[in-house]
Amino acid sequence: MVKQSIFGRIAQLAKANINTLLDNAEDPQKMLDQMVRDYTNNIAEAESAVAQTIGNLRMLEDDYNEDVKNAQDWGNKALAASRKADEYRSSGDSVDAEKFDNLAKVALQRQMSAENEAKGAEPSITSQREVVAKLKTGLDQMKGKLNELTSKRNELVARSKTAAAQSQVHDAIKSIDFMDPTSEVGRFEEKIRREEAKVRGQQELAASSLDAQFNQLEDLGEQVEIEARLAALKSGGAKPAIGASGNSARSESTVDEADFDKL
């Protein structure tokens, strides 16, 4: 029963479809690791059982070979005793001749017993040899499956690491996506644009304020010219030069044309 159980386990594991098992697994890598451990343990157990089976076969073969040798030895002894009996009979010694004939019969009887034992062991030896051959084949298949499992496991781990690395790269690229307005870079760029716009506004404001200051300076210059000419008139000095200033006709206060008519 033990041999049959081990043989059945070897046959089952040797015929296992790894891809089907992986398809039904929630975590293929963990299942592969467990399968590698199980296969390794089962192979160790199977090797021990096969070694014991081979040992039993070798004992049967040794017993068989010993029975065959004993049959041959007893056959040689029977032949020697029969020849010795013939010698005594030819010399007229019937008593010794009968004695050695009896010894020949005993040797022949033992020869037949050894032959029967050897013949009876042949079916068991044949059966054990078949079992050992199948167990050895099953072991070879299991070792092949173990190699396949190990390769699958290594391939899966490599693919898993590659996928994880690709995912990390994808996440890293996504996190610095310049076209994504919600990204940190997009927000930082928008902040800089607002600062630049603010600086442009300040520059425009400063420019308009400078123009106003220049306009005030021009108006002030005109008033100074007017005051100067008025002072010259009151002092009886030279007549004011017409056209001396592009804006000399203008005054800060508004004068009616009728006031000039009164002069």
PDB file of C-alpha atoms in Angstrom:
ATOM      1  CA  MET A   1       0.000   0.000   0.000  1.00  0.00           C
ATOM      2  CA  VAL A   2       2.845   2.363   0.814  1.00  0.00           C
ATOM      3  CA  LYS A   3       4.460   1.699  -2.544  1.00  0.00           C
ATOM      4  CA  GLN A   4       1.192   2.249  -4.372  1.00  0.00           C
ATOM      5  CA  SER A   5       0.546   5.488  -2.476  1.00  0.00           C
ATOM      6  CA  ILE A   6       3.982   6.828  -3.315  1.00  0.00           C
ATOM      7  CA  PHE A   7       3.674   5.730  -6.917  1.00  0.00           C
ATOM      8  CA  GLY A   8       0.266   7.408  -7.196  1.00  0.00           C
ATOM      9  CA  ARG A   9       1.646  10.631  -5.725  1.00  0.00           C
ATOM     10  CA  ILE A  10       4.566  10.605  -8.139  1.00  0.00           C
ATOM     11  CA  ALA A  11       2.246   9.992 -11.085  1.00  0.00           C
ATOM     12  CA  GLN A  12      -0.107  12.774  -9.960  1.00  0.00           C
ATOM     13  CA  LEU A  13       2.672  15.314  -9.513  1.00  0.00           C
ATOM     14  CA  ALA A  14       4.371  14.315 -12.744  1.00  0.00           C
ATOM     15  CA  LYS A  15       1.135  14.892 -14.681  1.00  0.00           C
ATOM     16  CA  ALA A  16       0.299  18.183 -12.950  1.00  0.00           C
ATOM     17  CA  ASN A  17      -0.444  21.020 -15.319  1.00  0.00           C
ATOM     18  CA  ILE A  18       1.477  23.970 -13.933  1.00  0.00           C
ATOM     19  CA  ASN A  19      -0.266  26.571 -16.107  1.00  0.00           C
ATOM     20  CA  THR A  20      -3.710  25.384 -14.999  1.00  0.00           C
ATOM     21  CA  LEU A  21      -2.677  25.530 -11.372  1.00  0.00           C
ATOM     22  CA  LEU A  22      -1.342  29.050 -11.855  1.00  0.00           C
ATOM     23  CA  ASP A  23      -4.539  30.184 -13.587  1.00  0.00           C
ATOM     24  CA  ASN A  24      -6.549  29.089 -10.560  1.00  0.00           C
ATOM     25  CA  ALA A  25      -4.165  30.680  -8.074  1.00  0.00           C
ATOM     26  CA  GLU A  26      -4.880  33.996  -6.396  1.00  0.00           C
ATOM     27  CA  ASP A  27      -1.170  34.701  -5.939  1.00  0.00           C
ATOM     28  CA  PRO A  28       0.822  32.697  -8.542  1.00  0.00           C
ATOM     29  CA  GLN A  29       4.198  33.589  -7.058  1.00  0.00           C
ATOM     30  CA  LYS A  30       3.273  32.384  -3.571  1.00  0.00           C
ATOM     31  CA  MET A  31       1.692  29.253  -5.003  1.00  0.00           C
ATOM     32  CA  LEU A  32       4.808  28.550  -7.060  1.00  0.00           C
ATOM     33  CA  ASP A  33       6.986  28.940  -3.986  1.00  0.00           C
ATOM     34  CA  GLN A  34       4.740  26.532  -2.101  1.00  0.00           C
ATOM     35  CA  MET A  35       4.687  24.106  -5.036  1.00  0.00           C
ATOM     36  CA  VAL A  36       8.483  24.194  -5.248  1.00  0.00           C
ATOM     37  CA  ARG A  37       8.689  23.363  -1.546  1.00  0.00           C
ATOM     38  CA  ASP A  38       6.074  20.601  -1.872  1.00  0.00           C
ATOM     39  CA  TYR A  39       7.755  19.134  -4.931  1.00  0.00           C
ATOM     40  CA  THR A  40      11.134  19.204  -3.233  1.00  0.00           C
ATOM     41  CA  ASN A  41       9.747  17.448  -0.141  1.00  0.00           C
ATOM     42  CA  ASN A  42       7.821  14.919  -2.225  1.00  0.00           C
ATOM     43  CA  ILE A  43      10.880  14.175  -4.327  1.00  0.00           C
ATOM     44  CA  ALA A  44      12.904  13.572  -1.169  1.00  0.00           C
ATOM     45  CA  GLU A  45      10.211  11.211   0.159  1.00  0.00           C
ATOM     46  CA  ALA A  46       9.886   9.488  -3.195  1.00  0.00           C
ATOM     47  CA  GLU A  47      13.636   9.036  -3.493  1.00  0.00           C
ATOM     48  CA  SER A  48      13.707   7.422  -0.067  1.00  0.00           C
ATOM     49  CA  ALA A  49      10.812   5.114  -0.982  1.00  0.00           C
ATOM     50  CA  VAL A  50      12.343   4.250  -4.351  1.00  0.00           C
ATOM     51  CA  ALA A  51      15.678   3.538  -2.700  1.00  0.00           C
ATOM     52  CA  GLN A  52      13.927   1.151  -0.294  1.00  0.00           C
ATOM     53  CA  THR A  53      12.072  -0.484  -3.173  1.00  0.00           C
ATOM     54  CA  ILE A  54      15.305  -0.880  -5.098  1.00  0.00           C
ATOM     55  CA  GLY A  55      16.912  -2.342  -1.973  1.00  0.00           C
ATOM     56  CA  ASN A  56      14.100  -4.900  -1.661  1.00  0.00           C
ATOM     57  CA  LEU A  57      14.500  -5.757  -5.324  1.00  0.00           C
ATOM     58  CA  ARG A  58      18.208  -6.288  -4.902  1.00  0.00           C
ATOM     59  CA  MET A  59      17.545  -8.611  -1.949  1.00  0.00           C
ATOM     60  CA  LEU A  60      15.122 -10.643  -4.072  1.00  0.00           C
ATOM     61  CA  GLU A  61      17.667 -10.762  -6.867  1.00  0.00           C
ATOM     62  CA  ASP A  62      20.370 -11.850  -4.437  1.00  0.00           C
ATOM     63  CA  ASP A  63      18.111 -14.624  -3.103  1.00  0.00           C
ATOM     64  CA  TYR A  64      17.239 -15.638  -6.651  1.00  0.00           C
ATOM     65  CA  ASN A  65      20.857 -15.729  -7.709  1.00  0.00           C
ATOM     66  CA  GLU A  66      21.700 -17.760  -4.614  1.00  0.00           C
ATOM     67  CA  ASP A  67      18.900 -20.252  -5.413  1.00  0.00           C
ATOM     68  CA  VAL A  68      20.151 -20.552  -8.995  1.00  0.00           C
ATOM     69  CA  LYS A  69      23.696 -21.105  -7.772  1.00  0.00           C
ATOM     70  CA  ASN A  70      22.518 -23.681  -5.223  1.00  0.00           C
ATOM     71  CA  ALA A  71      20.574 -25.487  -7.931  1.00  0.00           C
ATOM     72  CA  GLN A  72      23.694 -25.628 -10.060  1.00  0.00           C
ATOM     73  CA  ASP A  73      25.832 -26.784  -7.146  1.00  0.00           C
ATOM     74  CA  TRP A  74      23.365 -29.517  -6.202  1.00  0.00           C
ATOM     75  CA  GLY A  75      23.182 -30.566  -9.819  1.00  0.00           C
ATOM     76  CA  ASN A  76      26.972 -30.885  -9.953  1.00  0.00           C
ATOM     77  CA  LYS A  77      26.937 -32.865  -6.720  1.00  0.00           C
ATOM     78  CA  ALA A  78      24.229 -35.179  -8.056  1.00  0.00           C
ATOM     79  CA  LEU A  79      26.273 -35.772 -11.202  1.00  0.00           C
ATOM     80  CA  ALA A  80      29.403 -36.479  -9.192  1.00  0.00           C
ATOM     81  CA  ALA A  81      27.568 -38.910  -6.901  1.00  0.00           C
ATOM     82  CA  SER A  82      25.994 -40.709  -9.881  1.00  0.00           C
ATOM     83  CA  ARG A  83      29.394 -41.119 -11.546  1.00  0.00           C
ATOM     84  CA  LYS A  84      30.885 -42.385  -8.314  1.00  0.00           C
ATOM     85  CA  ALA A  85      28.070 -44.926  -8.006  1.00  0.00           C
ATOM     86  CA  ASP A  86      28.739 -46.085 -11.583  1.00  0.00           C
ATOM     87  CA  GLU A  87      32.420 -46.568 -10.760  1.00  0.00           C
ATOM     88  CA  TYR A  88      31.606 -48.668  -7.711  1.00  0.00           C
ATOM     89  CA  ARG A  89      29.034 -50.656  -9.659  1.00  0.00           C
ATOM     90  CA  SER A  90      31.502 -51.330 -12.454  1.00  0.00           C
ATOM     91  CA  SER A  91      33.999 -52.613  -9.893  1.00  0.00           C
ATOM     92  CA  GLY A  92      31.369 -54.926  -8.402  1.00  0.00           C
ATOM     93  CA  ASP A  93      30.790 -52.892  -5.227  1.00  0.00           C
ATOM     94  CA  SER A  94      27.023 -52.684  -5.278  1.00  0.00           C
ATOM     95  CA  VAL A  95      26.742 -51.451  -1.695  1.00  0.00           C
ATOM     96  CA  ASP A  96      28.806 -48.277  -2.271  1.00  0.00           C
ATOM     97  CA  ALA A  97      27.202 -47.898  -5.665  1.00  0.00           C
ATOM     98  CA  GLU A  98      23.763 -47.873  -4.042  1.00  0.00           C
ATOM     99  CA  LYS A  99      25.016 -45.458  -1.401  1.00  0.00           C
ATOM    100  CA  PHE A 100      26.202 -42.901  -3.948  1.00  0.00           C
ATOM    101  CA  ASP A 101      23.083 -43.316  -6.030  1.00  0.00           C
ATOM    102  CA  ASN A 102      21.083 -42.366  -2.954  1.00  0.00           C
ATOM    103  CA  LEU A 103      23.357 -39.331  -2.432  1.00  0.00           C
ATOM    104  CA  ALA A 104      22.717 -38.370  -6.061  1.00  0.00           C
ATOM    105  CA  LYS A 105      18.975 -38.582  -5.457  1.00  0.00           C
ATOM    106  CA  VAL A 106      19.251 -36.324  -2.389  1.00  0.00           C
ATOM    107  CA  ALA A 107      21.305 -33.814  -4.389  1.00  0.00           C
ATOM    108  CA  LEU A 108      18.770 -33.887  -7.192  1.00  0.00           C
ATOM    109  CA  GLN A 109      15.954 -33.316  -4.717  1.00  0.00           C
ATOM    110  CA  ARG A 110      17.713 -30.274  -3.276  1.00  0.00           C
ATOM    111  CA  GLN A 111      18.466 -29.069  -6.772  1.00  0.00           C
ATOM    112  CA  MET A 112      14.790 -29.212  -7.615  1.00  0.00           C
ATOM    113  CA  SER A 113      13.895 -27.356  -4.381  1.00  0.00           C
ATOM    114  CA  ALA A 114      16.370 -24.541  -5.199  1.00  0.00           C
ATOM    115  CA  GLU A 115      15.062 -24.340  -8.755  1.00  0.00           C
ATOM    116  CA  ASN A 116      11.488 -24.088  -7.508  1.00  0.00           C
ATOM    117  CA  GLU A 117      12.420 -21.300  -5.100  1.00  0.00           C
ATOM    118  CA  ALA A 118      14.197 -19.457  -7.873  1.00  0.00           C
ATOM    119  CA  LYS A 119      11.293 -19.977 -10.243  1.00  0.00           C
ATOM    120  CA  GLY A 120       8.801 -18.837  -7.613  1.00  0.00           C
ATOM    121  CA  ALA A 121      10.793 -15.600  -7.067  1.00  0.00           C
ATOM    122  CA  GLU A 122      10.876 -14.680 -10.754  1.00  0.00           C
ATOM    123  CA  PRO A 123       7.357 -13.108 -10.904  1.00  0.00           C
ATOM    124  CA  SER A 124       8.072 -10.991  -7.830  1.00  0.00           C
ATOM    125  CA  ILE A 125      11.392  -9.884  -9.235  1.00  0.00           C
ATOM    126  CA  THR A 126       9.798  -9.008 -12.577  1.00  0.00           C
ATOM    127  CA  SER A 127       7.042  -7.060 -10.850  1.00  0.00           C
ATOM    128  CA  GLN A 128       9.492  -5.229  -8.600  1.00  0.00           C
ATOM    129  CA  ARG A 129      11.657  -4.347 -11.563  1.00  0.00           C
ATOM    130  CA  GLU A 130       8.645  -2.821 -13.314  1.00  0.00           C
ATOM    131  CA  VAL A 131       7.740  -0.854 -10.211  1.00  0.00           C
ATOM    132  CA  VAL A 132      11.295   0.411  -9.803  1.00  0.00           C
ATOM    133  CA  ALA A 133      11.444   1.406 -13.460  1.00  0.00           C
ATOM    134  CA  LYS A 134       8.175   3.317 -13.171  1.00  0.00           C
ATOM    135  CA  LEU A 135       9.262   4.974  -9.946  1.00  0.00           C
ATOM    136  CA  LYS A 136      12.537   6.041 -11.525  1.00  0.00           C
ATOM    137  CA  THR A 137      10.650   7.444 -14.509  1.00  0.00           C
ATOM    138  CA  GLY A 138       8.260   9.227 -12.168  1.00  0.00           C
ATOM    139  CA  LEU A 139      11.173  10.676 -10.227  1.00  0.00           C
ATOM    140  CA  ASP A 140      12.784  11.933 -13.418  1.00  0.00           C
ATOM    141  CA  GLN A 141       9.482  13.530 -14.416  1.00  0.00           C
ATOM    142  CA  MET A 142       9.103  15.100 -10.987  1.00  0.00           C
ATOM    143  CA  LYS A 143      12.600  16.533 -11.201  1.00  0.00           C
ATOM    144  CA  GLY A 144      11.747  17.872 -14.645  1.00  0.00           C
ATOM    145  CA  LYS A 145       8.584  19.450 -13.222  1.00  0.00           C
ATOM    146  CA  LEU A 146      10.631  20.902 -10.385  1.00  0.00           C
ATOM    147  CA  ASN A 147      12.979  22.500 -12.883  1.00  0.00           C
ATOM    148  CA  GLU A 148       9.972  23.809 -14.802  1.00  0.00           C
ATOM    149  CA  LEU A 149       8.458  25.167 -11.609  1.00  0.00           C
ATOM    150  CA  THR A 150      11.712  26.846 -10.655  1.00  0.00           C
ATOM    151  CA  SER A 151      11.988  28.436 -14.091  1.00  0.00           C
ATOM    152  CA  LYS A 152       8.361  29.562 -13.919  1.00  0.00           C
ATOM    153  CA  ARG A 153       8.904  30.983 -10.470  1.00  0.00           C
ATOM    154  CA  ASN A 154      12.026  32.876 -11.535  1.00  0.00           C
ATOM    155  CA  GLU A 155      10.281  34.127 -14.671  1.00  0.00           C
ATOM    156  CA  LEU A 156       7.272  35.263 -12.661  1.00  0.00           C
ATOM    157  CA  VAL A 157       9.420  37.067 -10.093  1.00  0.00           C
ATOM    158  CA  ALA A 158      11.367  38.802 -12.870  1.00  0.00           C
ATOM    159  CA  ARG A 159       8.147  39.836 -14.612  1.00  0.00           C
ATOM    160  CA  SER A 160       6.683  41.045 -11.340  1.00  0.00           C
ATOM    161  CA  LYS A 161       9.750  43.160 -10.616  1.00  0.00           C
ATOM    162  CA  THR A 162       9.702  44.533 -14.161  1.00  0.00           C
ATOM    163  CA  ALA A 163       6.022  45.432 -13.865  1.00  0.00           C
ATOM    164  CA  ALA A 164       6.644  47.106 -10.509  1.00  0.00           C
ATOM    165  CA  ALA A 165       9.527  49.103 -11.970  1.00  0.00           C
ATOM    166  CA  GLN A 166       7.434  50.147 -14.960  1.00  0.00           C
ATOM    167  CA  SER A 167       4.632  51.192 -12.625  1.00  0.00           C
ATOM    168  CA  GLN A 168       7.035  53.303 -10.581  1.00  0.00           C
ATOM    169  CA  VAL A 169       8.387  54.952 -13.722  1.00  0.00           C
ATOM    170  CA  HIS A 170       4.849  55.624 -14.932  1.00  0.00           C
ATOM    171  CA  ASP A 171       3.903  57.164 -11.591  1.00  0.00           C
ATOM    172  CA  ALA A 172       7.055  59.276 -11.614  1.00  0.00           C
ATOM    173  CA  ILE A 173       6.377  60.534 -15.137  1.00  0.00           C
ATOM    174  CA  LYS A 174       2.754  61.247 -14.263  1.00  0.00           C
ATOM    175  CA  SER A 175       3.796  63.232 -11.209  1.00  0.00           C
ATOM    176  CA  ILE A 176       5.904  65.585 -13.368  1.00  0.00           C
ATOM    177  CA  ASP A 177       3.503  65.868 -16.275  1.00  0.00           C
ATOM    178  CA  PHE A 178       3.942  69.443 -17.484  1.00  0.00           C
ATOM    179  CA  MET A 179       0.644  69.330 -19.364  1.00  0.00           C
ATOM    180  CA  ASP A 180      -1.289  68.472 -16.231  1.00  0.00           C
ATOM    181  CA  PRO A 181      -2.595  71.731 -14.725  1.00  0.00           C
ATOM    182  CA  THR A 182      -3.216  69.997 -11.425  1.00  0.00           C
ATOM    183  CA  SER A 183       0.389  68.877 -11.056  1.00  0.00           C
ATOM    184  CA  GLU A 184       2.860  70.615  -8.789  1.00  0.00           C
ATOM    185  CA  VAL A 185       4.791  71.914 -11.777  1.00  0.00           C
ATOM    186  CA  GLY A 186       1.607  73.307 -13.333  1.00  0.00           C
ATOM    187  CA  ARG A 187       0.704  75.129 -10.144  1.00  0.00           C
ATOM    188  CA  PHE A 188       4.220  76.480  -9.797  1.00  0.00           C
ATOM    189  CA  GLU A 189       4.194  77.672 -13.412  1.00  0.00           C
ATOM    190  CA  GLU A 190       0.836  79.407 -12.878  1.00  0.00           C
ATOM    191  CA  LYS A 191       2.211  81.149  -9.808  1.00  0.00           C
ATOM    192  CA  ILE A 192       5.194  82.425 -11.803  1.00  0.00           C
ATOM    193  CA  ARG A 193       2.893  83.673 -14.563  1.00  0.00           C
ATOM    194  CA  ARG A 194       0.896  85.636 -12.013  1.00  0.00           C
ATOM    195  CA  GLU A 195       4.083  87.149 -10.619  1.00  0.00           C
ATOM    196  CA  GLU A 196       5.235  88.080 -14.128  1.00  0.00           C
ATOM    197  CA  ALA A 197       1.849  89.657 -14.857  1.00  0.00           C
ATOM    198  CA  LYS A 198       2.082  91.599 -11.624  1.00  0.00           C
ATOM    199  CA  VAL A 199       5.529  92.922 -12.589  1.00  0.00           C
ATOM    200  CA  ARG A 200       4.217  93.986 -16.014  1.00  0.00           C
ATOM    201  CA  GLY A 201       1.333  95.788 -14.319  1.00  0.00           C
ATOM    202  CA  GLN A 202       3.745  97.541 -11.989  1.00  0.00           C
ATOM    203  CA  GLN A 203       5.893  98.548 -14.940  1.00  0.00           C
ATOM    204  CA  GLU A 204       2.900  99.984 -16.807  1.00  0.00           C
ATOM    205  CA  LEU A 205       1.760 101.825 -13.701  1.00  0.00           C
ATOM    206  CA  ALA A 206       5.230 103.258 -13.163  1.00  0.00           C
ATOM    207  CA  ALA A 207       5.413 104.376 -16.801  1.00  0.00           C
ATOM    208  CA  SER A 208       2.048 106.190 -16.640  1.00  0.00           C
ATOM    209  CA  SER A 209       3.084 107.904 -13.412  1.00  0.00           C
ATOM    210  CA  LEU A 210       6.331 109.107 -15.029  1.00  0.00           C
ATOM    211  CA  ASP A 211       4.411 110.583 -17.966  1.00  0.00           C
ATOM    212  CA  ALA A 212       2.178 112.479 -15.550  1.00  0.00           C
ATOM    213  CA  GLN A 213       5.225 113.858 -13.783  1.00  0.00           C
ATOM    214  CA  PHE A 214       6.678 115.082 -17.068  1.00  0.00           C
ATOM    215  CA  ASN A 215       3.360 116.753 -17.924  1.00  0.00           C
ATOM    216  CA  GLN A 216       3.404 118.544 -14.583  1.00  0.00           C
ATOM    217  CA  LEU A 217       6.920 119.727 -15.290  1.00  0.00           C
ATOM    218  CA  GLU A 218       5.811 121.143 -18.670  1.00  0.00           C
ATOM    219  CA  ASP A 219       2.868 122.973 -17.067  1.00  0.00           C
ATOM    220  CA  LEU A 220       5.151 124.396 -14.390  1.00  0.00           C
ATOM    221  CA  GLY A 221       7.594 125.643 -16.986  1.00  0.00           C
ATOM    222  CA  GLU A 222       4.817 127.446 -18.827  1.00  0.00           C
ATOM    223  CA  GLN A 223       3.662 129.235 -15.684  1.00  0.00           C
ATOM    224  CA  VAL A 224       7.219 130.327 -14.914  1.00  0.00           C
ATOM    225  CA  GLU A 225       7.504 131.795 -18.418  1.00  0.00           C
ATOM    226  CA  ILE A 226       4.238 133.665 -18.038  1.00  0.00           C
ATOM    227  CA  GLU A 227       5.245 135.109 -14.671  1.00  0.00           C
ATOM    228  CA  ALA A 228       8.576 136.142 -16.090  1.00  0.00           C
ATOM    229  CA  ARG A 229       7.017 137.993 -19.013  1.00  0.00           C
ATOM    230  CA  LEU A 230       4.481 139.635 -16.772  1.00  0.00           C
ATOM    231  CA  ALA A 231       7.238 140.883 -14.551  1.00  0.00           C
ATOM    232  CA  ALA A 232       9.084 142.241 -17.575  1.00  0.00           C
ATOM    233  CA  LEU A 233       6.000 144.131 -18.735  1.00  0.00           C
ATOM    234  CA  LYS A 234       5.471 145.749 -15.379  1.00  0.00           C
ATOM    235  CA  SER A 235       9.047 146.898 -15.250  1.00  0.00           C
ATOM    236  CA  GLY A 236       8.786 148.486 -18.715  1.00  0.00           C
ATOM    237  CA  GLY A 237      11.218 146.123 -20.181  1.00  0.00           C
ATOM    238  CA  ALA A 238      11.242 144.547 -23.576  1.00  0.00           C
ATOM    239  CA  LYS A 239       8.127 143.344 -25.166  1.00  0.00           C
ATOM    240  CA  PRO A 240       7.492 139.682 -24.693  1.00  0.00           C
ATOM    241  CA  ALA A 241       8.679 137.581 -27.610  1.00  0.00           C
ATOM    242  CA  ILE A 242       5.843 135.969 -29.391  1.00  0.00           C
ATOM    243  CA  GLY A 243       6.473 132.346 -30.172  1.00  0.00           C
ATOM    244  CA  ALA A 244       9.264 132.060 -27.618  1.00  0.00           C
ATOM    245  CA  SER A 245       7.402 129.209 -26.084  1.00  0.00           C
ATOM    246  CA  GLY A 246       5.076 126.764 -27.837  1.00  0.00           C
ATOM    247  CA  ASN A 247       2.541 127.126 -25.053  1.00  0.00           C
ATOM    248  CA  SER A 248       2.949 130.829 -24.127  1.00  0.00           C
ATOM    249  CA  ALA A 249      -0.598 131.714 -25.226  1.00  0.00           C
ATOM    250  CA  ARG A 250      -2.073 129.490 -22.549  1.00  0.00           C
ATOM    251  CA  SER A 251      -2.662 130.591 -18.973  1.00  0.00           C
ATOM    252  CA  GLU A 252      -3.569 128.640 -15.872  1.00  0.00           C
ATOM    253  CA  SER A 253      -6.646 130.906 -15.347  1.00  0.00           C
ATOM    254  CA  THR A 254      -9.368 131.383 -17.904  1.00  0.00           C
ATOM    255  CA  VAL A 255      -9.642 134.963 -19.389  1.00  0.00           C
ATOM    256  CA  ASP A 256     -12.687 136.311 -21.170  1.00  0.00           C
ATOM    257  CA  GLU A 257     -12.184 137.856 -24.648  1.00  0.00           C
ATOM    258  CA  ALA A 258     -14.407 140.719 -23.551  1.00  0.00           C
ATOM    259  CA  ASP A 259     -11.845 141.752 -20.951  1.00  0.00           C
ATOM    260  CA  PHE A 260      -9.422 142.432 -23.811  1.00  0.00           C
ATOM    261  CA  ASP A 261     -11.945 144.690 -25.520  1.00  0.00           C
ATOM    262  CA  LYS A 262     -12.020 146.913 -22.455  1.00  0.00           C
ATOM    263  CA  LEU A 263      -8.338 147.766 -22.871  1.00  0.00           C
TER     264      LEU A 263
END
